[in-house]
Amino acid sequence: MTECTSRRGILKAAAALPAMGGLPWRSARAQAANTVKIALLCDFGGTYRDVTGPTELACIRQAAAEFSNRGFNVEVLYGDNQNKPDVGSNLARQWIDRDGVDVVVDGGASSVALAVNDVVREKNKVFLNTSSATSDLTGSKCSPNTVHWTYDTWMLAKSTGGATVKAGGDTWYFVTADYAFGHALERDTTTFVRNAGGKVLGSVRTPFPGTTDFSSFILQAQASKAKVIGLANAGSDTVNCIKQAAEFGLTKRGIKLASLLMFLPDVHAIGLQTAQGLICTETFYWDLNDRTRAFTKKMRPNISVPLCMNHAGGYAAVLHYLKAAADMGVAQARANGVETVNRMKAMPCDDDCFGPGQIRQDGRKLHPAYLFEVKKPEESRGEWDYYKLLQTTPSEEAFRPLGDGGCSFVKA
Amino acid sequence: MDDIFGIPAPLLFGQLLLGLINGAFYAMLSLGLAVIFGLLNIVNMAHGAQFMMGAFCAWMLLAWAGIGYWWALILSPIIIGFTGIVLEKLFISKLYKLDHLYGLLLTFGLALIIEGVFRNEFGSSGLPYRIPPELSGAWDLGFMFMPIYRGWVVVAALILCLATWLIIEKTRLGAYLRAATENAALVQAFGVNVPRMVTLTYGFGVALAAIGGVLAAPIYSVNPQMGSNLIIVVFAVVVIGGMGSILGSILTGFALGIVEGLTKVFWPEASATVIFVIMAIVLLARPAGLFGRA
């Protein structure tokens, strides 16, 4: 069968040859050299699909469209990482080796992102990480080829964790997704809770992916008598935890839930009735200011789930990359990933989603972090109107100080 | 407070009860699988997708037609059961004479297609479905806070399982069904319309999955992957219980729910794998399963 197909393929190619005789080969090759290839790697079919997936793809295409008349072409590819590090890193390798991809965007789940981080570094391409949480990407696992754009576990721990301890939640118990992301989020939050004088009474590690019933873990958390249950998980895991905690009456007993990583689509899925009063941190909200509203209006026809910071991160990171590529010339940008990332670091950032900002030496993109409270159903005035802004952490305080991360190539 | 193996007794009782509740879902789903496999010889990999469709159907009835939980509990299995009948007529009925593997591949493919369509249409983060007001609230059992709805799930699952077992083992209809699996030609010779009976049996198995979906909708978020997360475990339950054994799948479902619940206390990280470890041991010791006939 294979032989038959390949023989047929050869015959077809042979038949097509005369037709291609007139094709301007040189110009086709020139066009390829003048094309930047961007590939989005994230979850297209699982837990994290709605907070990345097709909506982020639409945002990246938007950024590419805005650069359509700058004298070079932008081609966007995408693939599903299935939340598996081996699948993700193989796809990235294949894209770079076979398809000539220059930039891998997102990466997805932290475990996948750490694997892709190594691949991109080895191949000297560019990795724009826009939805992974682990702060190790700019710490012990930092890479000169990587920009970590949207948020990280340290920032979440400081904003949501810090605010919860300040409000009196000084004893914690963690329900942690059992992989790189959950571990990093638990570790970073624990540091904040302890530094603020609080105590961590314990934690339970839940298998990922594949856990749907969290009631057992929630009861263990309740039995610890902690005032706060820290949810070091994301996506539908967080949704199920919050729903089931409400079902078992934890909130009625005065136990607080700290949803350390929650996105607007999650709130949409839980429903305001159950989610009201929860606090969470994002670096983008569609209704934050005139620029974010304008961006959302522009995107609205192409999306079906509410925009969250990951989607915005995809747009903004690609936009900034394209600015740098246009600035240094496409050929040079494609040739050397480290040099391109260095140019991105040297140029100030500015976009509709995150406003003005900059990329630090270790690859950390700096912008403000916003602490939100989920509105009561009667406070919500329209579609996706779910958040009330509680506090803003300015960009210089929102992320881990440069010296504390332990990034190997940061000069003291 | 007494400790059992270093765990406070109230916590342990709570976990046993929760295990029983999860076991109820395993039992309900594995029952449907056992009925279909026992009578049709089809390994129905689409069972998880049909469970998910049941939940989505309840959500659609509420969101689009204003029809509440109790009606959904009746309508959703009928609607989804009917889609099962259509599938059986169009595809599955063509495979009865072939190896099991073909049925498995076909239904697996169907499951992927169905899940893909729902994911495209509704996204992956899920849709909210509220607990019906009659069943919201909770009982304080002293050792734990027991949501009334979860109690209802256990009762409903037990009733369903018992009723199915009675129908198949104790009624004339059940006798026809069992006879038809042994020797279809002979039963047909007695004037029983075997193909129609088989079609309806598949529809019934699918309807069981759909009821499970409706029962699960208020507890878990209604999302396209809710079935695929559960179906692998449920298959393990069926294998442990013995393929095609109805009583076996019911008892194993509840028992493994409890085992999994206890693992969540003693070694949470292993709770997703414990059932498969048991499956491997059972397959080594008794390849036909605990209740199966070799």
XYZ file of C-alpha atoms in Angstrom:
706
model
C 0.000 0.000 0.000
C 2.805 2.355 0.919
C 4.614 1.444 -2.247
C 1.485 2.103 -4.265
C 0.906 5.471 -2.662
C 4.476 6.567 -3.068
C 4.554 5.421 -6.687
C 1.385 7.351 -7.322
C 2.946 10.344 -5.570
C 5.988 10.171 -7.849
C 3.781 9.907 -10.940
C 1.797 12.927 -9.830
C 4.939 14.911 -9.195
C 6.285 13.902 -12.603
C 3.044 15.011 -14.244
C 3.229 18.304 -12.457
C 6.818 19.025 -13.505
C 6.094 20.566 -16.913
C 3.477 22.810 -15.336
C 6.013 23.980 -12.773
C 8.608 24.654 -15.445
C 7.588 28.247 -15.670
C 7.550 28.777 -11.909
C 10.035 31.401 -10.792
C 12.121 29.172 -8.480
C 14.391 31.910 -7.317
C 11.530 34.169 -6.268
C 9.841 31.288 -4.424
C 13.042 30.670 -2.515
C 13.436 34.363 -1.836
C 9.902 34.439 -0.523
C 10.663 31.544 1.844
C 13.681 33.430 3.167
C 11.486 36.449 3.661
C 8.880 34.549 5.683
C 8.836 34.331 9.439
C 7.308 31.088 10.653
C 5.520 31.186 13.974
C 4.114 28.022 15.527
C 1.625 27.938 18.378
C 2.038 24.908 20.619
C -0.664 24.453 23.240
C -3.636 22.398 24.353
C -6.259 22.153 21.616
C -8.330 19.344 23.036
C -8.033 19.046 26.808
C -8.312 20.855 30.115
C -6.488 24.001 29.000
C -8.045 24.376 25.545
C -10.281 27.321 26.407
C -7.583 29.299 28.201
C -5.186 28.831 25.269
C -6.139 26.881 22.107
C -8.158 28.344 19.234
C -8.683 31.707 20.945
C -4.952 32.228 21.349
C -4.490 31.183 17.732
C -6.964 33.890 16.690
C -4.987 36.444 18.732
C -1.686 35.410 17.150
C -3.206 35.622 13.679
C -4.378 39.117 14.590
C -0.803 40.126 15.478
C 0.436 38.583 12.217
C -2.248 40.434 10.238
C -1.120 43.730 11.721
C 2.327 43.072 10.225
C 1.100 42.031 6.797
C 2.432 45.084 4.950
C 5.936 45.457 6.418
C 7.782 43.845 3.560
C 7.880 40.304 4.932
C 5.439 37.432 5.311
C 4.273 35.847 8.520
C 3.117 32.248 8.476
C 1.290 30.829 11.496
C 1.282 27.086 12.281
C -0.268 25.390 15.271
C -0.349 22.033 17.039
C -1.812 20.213 20.025
C 0.646 19.285 22.790
C -1.916 16.990 24.483
C -0.434 18.267 27.776
C 2.387 15.746 27.343
C 6.041 16.851 27.440
C 7.163 14.212 24.927
C 4.454 15.129 22.423
C 5.172 18.845 22.813
C 8.953 18.629 22.497
C 8.739 16.255 19.514
C 6.372 18.591 17.726
C 8.646 21.570 18.401
C 11.670 19.639 17.124
C 9.794 18.572 14.008
C 8.611 22.111 13.319
C 12.102 23.533 13.626
C 13.934 20.752 11.730
C 11.428 20.032 8.993
C 9.233 23.102 8.589
C 11.788 25.804 9.322
C 9.857 27.322 12.200
C 11.565 30.320 13.811
C 9.382 30.969 16.824
C 7.518 28.575 19.107
C 4.745 30.364 20.969
C 3.172 29.295 24.273
C 4.251 25.712 25.090
C 1.264 25.140 27.365
C 1.427 23.156 30.606
C 4.614 23.864 32.586
C 5.943 20.326 32.157
C 5.691 20.702 28.367
C 7.128 24.217 28.425
C 10.252 23.093 30.296
C 10.847 20.385 27.682
C 10.281 22.770 24.757
C 12.529 25.326 26.444
C 15.479 22.934 26.042
C 14.651 22.086 22.416
C 14.411 25.733 21.345
C 17.645 26.585 23.122
C 19.470 23.693 21.481
C 18.271 24.828 18.035
C 18.909 28.523 18.760
C 15.387 29.623 17.881
C 12.931 31.799 19.846
C 10.499 30.597 22.521
C 7.738 33.035 23.502
C 6.095 31.424 26.482
C 2.650 32.848 27.054
C 0.625 30.521 29.253
C 2.944 28.385 31.361
C 3.130 29.180 35.025
C 6.379 27.852 36.413
C 8.713 30.612 37.559
C 11.646 28.249 36.876
C 11.528 29.409 33.237
C 13.246 32.601 34.369
C 14.957 30.971 37.358
C 16.910 27.745 37.504
C 15.805 26.699 33.977
C 16.218 30.109 32.314
C 17.313 30.290 28.688
C 18.650 33.162 26.542
C 16.234 32.041 23.801
C 13.115 32.361 25.949
C 10.779 35.185 26.853
C 8.257 34.380 29.599
C 5.443 36.762 28.889
C 2.156 36.577 30.720
C 2.497 35.573 34.383
C 4.300 33.129 36.651
C 3.831 31.239 39.902
C 5.837 33.773 41.929
C 3.599 36.618 40.792
C 0.407 34.630 41.499
C 1.704 33.657 44.918
C 2.528 37.236 45.779
C -0.689 38.792 44.501
C -3.390 36.256 45.414
C -1.485 34.555 48.248
C -0.278 37.807 49.778
C -3.745 39.382 49.691
C -5.313 36.293 51.285
C -2.824 36.222 54.183
C -3.329 39.956 54.695
C -7.099 39.394 54.942
C -6.545 37.032 57.893
C -6.062 33.685 56.127
C -2.908 32.661 57.980
C -3.188 28.850 57.994
C -3.074 27.042 54.631
C -3.571 23.610 53.131
C -2.795 22.989 49.465
C -4.632 20.903 46.892
C -1.858 20.604 44.321
C -1.842 19.238 40.762
C 0.925 16.622 40.808
C 3.304 18.003 38.166
C 5.827 20.806 37.571
C 3.267 23.615 37.596
C 1.458 22.589 40.787
C 4.731 21.981 42.614
C 6.119 25.397 41.613
C 2.922 27.219 42.573
C 2.766 25.469 45.945
C 6.441 26.186 46.616
C 6.200 29.889 45.730
C 2.978 30.416 47.672
C 4.376 28.599 50.716
C 7.266 31.070 50.797
C 4.881 34.009 50.805
C 2.595 32.554 53.436
C 5.550 31.793 55.759
C 7.178 35.178 55.214
C 3.907 36.880 56.115
C 3.814 34.951 59.405
C 1.358 32.305 58.229
C 1.603 28.521 58.517
C 1.208 25.737 55.964
C -0.491 22.755 57.595
C -0.089 20.309 54.732
C -0.863 19.516 51.141
C -2.322 16.776 48.992
C -1.026 15.994 45.503
C -3.713 15.078 43.001
C -2.968 13.044 39.853
C -2.870 15.117 36.645
C -4.534 14.818 34.204
C -7.493 12.575 34.846
C -8.852 13.581 38.245
C -12.478 14.697 38.117
C -13.638 14.059 41.642
C -11.846 16.280 44.140
C -14.285 15.874 47.022
C -12.008 13.428 48.772
C -9.056 15.836 48.625
C -11.243 18.734 49.701
C -12.389 16.809 52.770
C -8.769 16.055 53.654
C -8.054 19.763 53.386
C -11.025 20.523 55.588
C -9.891 17.990 58.192
C -6.593 19.865 58.526
C -8.548 22.787 60.092
C -6.742 25.285 57.865
C -8.479 28.610 57.262
C -7.485 28.706 53.605
C -7.407 25.970 50.992
C -4.919 26.929 48.299
C -5.829 25.504 44.902
C -2.495 24.980 43.143
C -4.139 23.749 39.952
C -5.783 25.215 36.853
C -8.450 24.828 34.188
C -11.203 22.303 34.775
C -9.378 21.018 37.892
C -9.943 24.406 39.538
C -13.514 24.524 38.255
C -14.281 21.101 39.738
C -12.580 21.962 43.052
C -14.568 25.160 43.471
C -17.872 23.502 42.538
C -17.270 20.583 44.862
C -16.067 22.760 47.755
C -19.336 24.691 47.492
C -21.253 21.408 47.382
C -19.625 20.198 50.594
C -20.426 23.474 52.331
C -16.839 24.595 52.930
C -17.508 28.187 52.072
C -20.501 28.224 54.414
C -18.230 27.067 57.232
C -15.963 30.043 56.704
C -13.145 28.185 54.954
C -11.682 30.340 52.221
C -10.645 29.067 48.827
C -7.605 30.684 47.259
C -7.847 29.983 43.545
C -4.195 30.698 42.863
C -4.590 30.424 39.119
C -7.988 31.131 37.655
C -8.830 32.609 34.264
C -11.920 34.374 33.006
C -13.130 31.314 31.001
C -12.997 29.322 34.265
C -15.278 31.838 35.965
C -17.539 31.613 32.939
C -17.664 27.816 33.392
C -18.305 27.859 37.140
C -21.018 30.501 36.891
C -21.178 33.651 39.032
C -23.566 32.036 41.515
C -20.834 29.667 42.724
C -17.760 31.744 41.864
C -18.866 35.052 43.423
C -16.473 36.496 45.983
C -13.452 34.422 44.877
C -10.294 36.384 44.243
C -7.782 35.750 41.498
C -4.948 37.451 39.659
C -4.605 38.140 35.946
C -2.393 40.533 34.029
C -5.078 41.303 31.459
C -8.826 41.828 31.666
C -10.868 42.856 28.654
C -12.690 45.633 30.561
C -9.614 47.192 32.191
C -9.210 50.334 30.088
C -9.971 51.809 26.671
C -7.101 49.961 24.970
C -8.125 46.523 26.299
C -11.752 47.194 25.350
C -10.695 48.228 21.848
C -8.620 45.042 21.507
C -11.548 42.892 22.654
C -13.896 44.610 20.237
C -11.452 43.889 17.431
C -11.195 40.212 18.427
C -14.858 39.602 19.251
C -15.982 38.320 15.816
C -13.292 35.613 15.860
C -13.677 34.200 19.365
C -16.293 32.325 21.349
C -14.784 32.169 24.837
C -13.948 35.182 27.024
C -10.436 36.536 26.486
C -7.981 35.900 29.295
C -4.380 36.889 29.913
C -2.931 33.899 28.005
C -4.737 34.870 24.819
C -3.645 38.488 25.225
C -0.109 37.257 25.933
C -0.036 35.381 22.625
C -1.014 38.533 20.753
C 1.358 40.869 22.575
C 4.395 38.560 22.551
C 4.121 37.846 18.821
C 3.555 41.545 18.104
C 6.707 42.468 20.008
C 8.703 39.731 18.274
C 7.564 40.972 14.865
C 8.568 44.514 15.802
C 12.044 43.289 16.696
C 12.262 41.176 13.536
C 11.235 44.154 11.388
C 13.782 46.283 13.194
C 16.766 43.974 12.752
C 15.779 42.502 9.387
C 14.046 39.190 8.834
C 17.103 37.286 7.633
C 19.100 38.187 10.714
C 16.160 37.547 13.058
C 15.696 34.082 11.590
C 19.385 33.245 11.756
C 20.026 33.706 15.458
C 17.432 33.188 18.219
C 19.546 34.587 21.054
C 20.283 37.761 19.150
C 16.589 38.268 18.345
C 15.584 37.778 21.964
C 18.299 40.235 22.995
C 16.841 42.767 20.564
C 13.384 42.156 22.047
C 14.847 42.829 25.495
C 16.499 46.030 24.314
C 13.306 47.441 22.790
C 10.569 48.834 25.059
C 7.251 46.971 24.720
C 3.893 48.594 24.170
C 0.625 46.990 23.135
C -3.117 47.315 23.702
C -3.322 44.403 26.129
C -0.565 45.057 28.654
C 0.375 48.680 27.944
C 3.989 49.818 28.168
C 6.498 47.365 29.641
C 9.861 45.711 29.120
C 11.581 42.350 29.027
C 14.172 41.793 31.713
C 17.601 40.225 31.249
C 16.383 36.799 32.459
C 13.548 36.761 29.891
C 10.830 37.898 32.277
C 8.332 40.316 30.688
C 7.353 42.963 33.238
C 3.880 44.446 33.490
C 1.384 45.162 36.300
C -0.598 42.378 37.995
C -4.241 42.909 38.856
C -6.038 41.324 41.782
C -9.716 40.792 40.953
C -12.783 39.729 42.874
C -15.507 37.802 41.049
C -18.710 39.842 40.931
C -22.053 38.820 42.414
C -24.600 37.792 39.760
C -26.612 40.998 40.340
C -23.502 43.184 39.841
C -22.733 41.787 36.411
C -24.017 44.121 33.718
C -23.453 42.122 30.566
C -21.581 39.446 28.686
C -18.254 38.483 30.373
C -18.633 41.248 32.982
C -17.272 39.138 35.843
C -14.398 40.962 37.585
C -14.080 43.838 40.059
C -10.552 45.276 40.351
C -9.289 45.121 43.946
C -5.655 46.109 43.675
C -2.872 46.691 41.176
C 0.706 45.584 41.773
C 3.038 47.797 39.699
C 5.277 46.002 37.230
C 8.491 46.549 39.192
C 7.009 44.790 42.257
C 4.824 42.182 40.575
C 7.568 39.700 39.657
C 10.444 38.015 41.482
C 13.474 40.327 41.798
C 16.109 39.590 39.169
C 18.737 38.490 41.684
C 16.516 35.954 43.495
C 15.736 33.674 40.560
C 19.135 32.052 40.244
C 19.238 32.421 36.463
C 22.697 31.323 35.306
C 23.343 33.963 32.631
C 22.181 37.005 34.615
C 25.163 39.198 35.396
C 25.220 40.542 38.901
C -10.886 10.977 68.403
C -9.859 7.468 67.340
C -7.249 6.960 64.703
C -7.267 4.087 62.237
C -3.858 3.531 60.609
C -2.923 7.073 61.633
C -5.977 8.591 59.937
C -8.729 10.136 62.097
C -11.775 7.841 62.002
C -14.266 10.518 60.840
C -12.042 11.347 57.867
C -11.796 7.669 56.977
C -15.570 7.161 57.136
C -16.029 10.249 54.989
C -13.654 8.849 52.417
C -15.423 5.485 52.418
C -18.698 7.219 51.722
C -17.179 9.311 48.933
C -15.679 6.161 47.460
C -19.120 4.619 47.454
C -20.499 7.629 45.578
C -17.802 7.444 42.909
C -18.357 3.704 42.856
C -21.987 4.393 41.991
C -20.870 6.096 38.787
C -18.441 3.302 37.972
C -21.175 0.736 38.581
C -23.717 2.542 36.421
C -21.337 2.964 33.513
C -19.788 -0.493 33.707
C -23.277 -1.953 33.884
C -24.138 -0.401 30.517
C -20.881 -1.696 29.071
C -21.484 -5.164 30.482
C -25.004 -5.298 29.028
C -23.753 -4.261 25.605
C -20.764 -6.584 25.645
C -22.687 -9.488 27.145
C -25.496 -9.380 24.618
C -23.950 -7.802 21.535
C -20.290 -8.778 21.887
C -19.333 -5.178 21.187
C -16.724 -3.372 23.286
C -18.466 -0.021 23.339
C -15.667 2.553 23.485
C -18.221 5.286 22.762
C -19.735 4.771 26.208
C -17.856 7.713 27.741
C -18.932 9.979 24.890
C -22.523 8.847 25.377
C -22.261 9.586 29.104
C -21.038 13.075 28.178
C -23.867 13.477 25.645
C -26.352 12.647 28.410
C -24.959 15.490 30.527
C -24.943 17.901 27.583
C -28.488 16.914 26.680
C -29.605 17.848 30.214
C -27.778 21.156 29.892
C -29.362 21.882 26.471
C -32.830 21.003 27.733
C -32.390 23.503 30.552
C -30.620 26.274 28.661
C -32.538 26.108 25.400
C -35.959 24.781 26.380
C -36.219 25.599 30.076
C -36.759 21.931 30.940
C -35.438 21.141 34.421
C -33.507 18.289 36.020
C -36.302 15.786 36.679
C -37.621 15.819 33.141
C -34.050 15.706 31.848
C -33.545 12.530 33.850
C -36.268 10.926 31.717
C -35.860 12.750 28.397
C -32.084 12.710 28.095
C -31.748 8.881 28.202
C -34.570 8.572 25.677
C -32.977 11.044 23.270
C -29.429 9.727 23.653
C -30.688 6.131 23.635
C -32.342 6.916 20.314
C -29.062 8.237 18.881
C -27.547 4.942 20.048
C -30.187 3.032 18.101
C -29.365 5.045 14.999
C -25.651 4.310 15.442
C -26.369 0.616 15.898
C -28.519 0.462 12.767
C -26.099 2.424 10.617
C -22.715 1.081 11.734
C -22.478 -1.365 14.588
C -24.933 -3.917 13.209
C -22.511 -4.488 10.326
C -19.815 -5.768 12.659
C -21.433 -8.553 14.673
C -19.837 -11.277 12.620
C -16.358 -9.801 12.800
C -13.720 -9.882 15.508
C -14.230 -7.798 18.715
C -11.426 -5.547 17.612
C -13.473 -4.040 14.779
C -16.299 -3.030 17.104
C -13.767 -1.544 19.491
C -12.095 0.481 16.744
C -15.381 1.679 15.289
C -16.810 2.826 18.605
C -13.465 4.385 19.586
C -13.507 6.376 16.359
C -17.094 7.404 16.957
C -16.170 8.552 20.479
C -13.347 10.728 19.126
C -15.639 12.267 16.518
C -18.444 12.953 19.001
C -16.054 14.489 21.533
C -14.419 16.591 18.833
C -17.756 17.962 17.662
C -18.793 18.890 21.198
C -15.395 20.447 21.916
C -15.659 22.541 18.790
C -19.134 23.660 19.671
C -18.888 24.190 23.434
C -15.172 24.562 24.258
C -13.361 22.593 26.937
C -13.816 24.525 30.155
C -17.326 23.311 30.689
C -20.785 24.637 31.330
C -22.511 25.197 34.663
C -25.457 22.988 35.656
C -26.976 23.617 39.052
C -28.115 21.041 41.576
C -31.952 20.919 41.542
C -33.340 22.949 44.477
C -35.104 19.884 45.969
C -31.745 18.148 46.375
C -29.488 21.047 47.297
C -28.226 21.430 50.830
C -26.525 18.842 52.968
C -26.887 16.579 55.993
C -24.462 16.890 58.841
C -23.586 13.290 59.626
C -21.254 14.233 62.451
C -18.173 12.756 60.797
C -18.819 14.596 57.561
C -20.986 17.041 55.709
C -22.973 14.950 53.225
C -24.493 16.799 50.261
C -28.040 15.527 49.722
C -27.437 15.328 45.995
C -24.600 12.810 46.375
C -26.840 10.654 48.562
C -29.407 10.744 45.793
C -26.812 9.611 43.256
C -26.031 6.505 45.296
C -29.719 5.658 45.747
C -30.501 6.252 42.069
C -27.534 4.156 40.967
C -28.499 1.290 43.256
C -32.092 1.310 41.986
C -30.953 1.365 38.364
C -28.429 -1.414 38.819
C -30.874 -3.643 40.658
C -33.633 -3.031 38.128
C -31.334 -3.861 35.213
C -30.089 -7.000 36.891
C -33.674 -8.107 37.610
C -34.796 -7.455 34.044
C -31.969 -9.443 32.531
C -31.797 -12.293 35.003
C -35.406 -12.705 36.129
C -37.825 -11.687 33.378
C -38.980 -13.389 30.188
C -37.520 -10.543 28.117
C -34.178 -11.062 29.832
C -34.400 -14.771 29.137
C -34.931 -14.070 25.398
C -31.952 -11.743 25.408
C -29.702 -14.267 27.067
C -30.961 -16.994 24.790
C -30.302 -14.834 21.735
C -26.654 -14.387 22.754
C -26.261 -18.152 23.082
C -27.953 -19.073 19.816
C -29.531 -16.281 17.807
C -30.745 -18.497 14.952
C -32.677 -20.759 17.264
C -34.355 -17.894 19.118
C -35.288 -16.340 15.787
C -36.821 -19.623 14.742
C -39.175 -19.295 17.714
C -40.504 -16.088 16.200
C -38.488 -13.544 18.211
C -37.205 -10.603 16.195
C -33.577 -10.892 17.288
C -32.057 -7.993 15.286
C -34.632 -5.596 16.705
C -34.027 -6.904 20.211
C -30.287 -6.408 19.820
C -30.799 -2.857 18.520
C -33.009 -2.013 21.474
C -30.471 -3.521 23.868
C -27.769 -1.233 22.516
C -30.168 1.705 22.889
C -30.812 0.632 26.493
C -27.094 0.399 27.290
C -26.556 3.856 25.837
C -29.531 5.202 27.804
C -27.877 3.907 30.988
C -24.774 5.936 30.133
C -26.948 8.991 29.487
C -28.661 8.698 32.880
C -25.198 8.562 34.430
C -24.379 11.759 32.534
C -27.450 13.567 33.822
C -26.676 12.462 37.381
C -23.076 13.684 36.991
C -23.924 17.046 35.416
C -24.513 18.977 38.671
C -21.388 17.529 40.363
C -18.760 17.830 37.647
C -18.562 20.583 35.106
C -20.387 19.564 31.944
C -17.519 19.354 29.476
C -16.637 17.286 26.397
C -13.839 15.339 28.097
C -15.867 14.337 31.175
C -16.538 10.907 29.694
C -13.069 10.113 28.409
C -11.637 10.735 31.882
C -13.965 8.139 33.317
C -14.218 5.549 30.573
C -10.747 4.041 30.944
C -11.347 3.428 34.645
C -14.746 1.970 33.860
C -13.196 -0.426 31.360
C -10.795 -1.567 34.031
C -13.806 -2.129 36.292
C -15.485 -4.269 33.638
C -12.319 -6.294 33.083
C -11.867 -6.860 36.809
C -15.517 -7.802 37.231
C -15.453 -10.122 34.232
C -16.463 -9.000 30.741
C -20.198 -9.330 30.286
C -20.984 -10.232 33.902
C -23.750 -7.895 35.032
C -23.657 -8.579 38.739
C -19.863 -8.592 38.572
C -19.671 -5.126 37.084
C -22.095 -3.690 39.664
C -20.251 -5.126 42.659
C -16.808 -4.335 41.244
C -17.891 -0.771 40.451
C -18.861 -0.045 44.032
C -15.902 -1.933 45.503
C -13.306 -0.198 43.338
C -14.849 3.183 44.122
C -14.130 2.446 47.771
C -10.599 1.187 47.101
C -9.861 4.324 45.107
C -11.352 6.499 47.856
C -9.059 4.915 50.447
C -6.023 5.325 48.191
C -6.793 9.031 48.038
C -6.150 9.183 51.784
C -3.161 6.897 52.128
C -1.315 7.636 48.896
C -3.105 10.369 46.892
C -0.571 10.397 44.040
C -1.380 6.765 43.255
C -5.146 7.137 43.266
C -5.309 7.344 39.480
C -3.307 4.148 39.019
C -4.514 1.866 41.795
C -7.401 0.460 39.763
C -5.058 -0.530 36.955
C -2.692 -2.234 39.364
C -5.640 -4.273 40.639
C -6.630 -5.005 37.058
C -3.167 -6.353 36.278
C -3.210 -8.573 39.358
C -6.698 -9.890 38.610
C -5.789 -10.605 34.992
C -2.761 -12.589 36.121
C -4.653 -14.574 38.732
C -8.062 -14.911 37.091
C -7.978 -13.930 33.411
C -11.764 -14.143 33.113
C -12.247 -11.562 35.876
C -13.567 -11.984 39.399
C -17.109 -12.889 38.344
C -16.554 -14.024 34.773
C -16.828 -17.526 33.439
C -13.749 -18.703 31.670
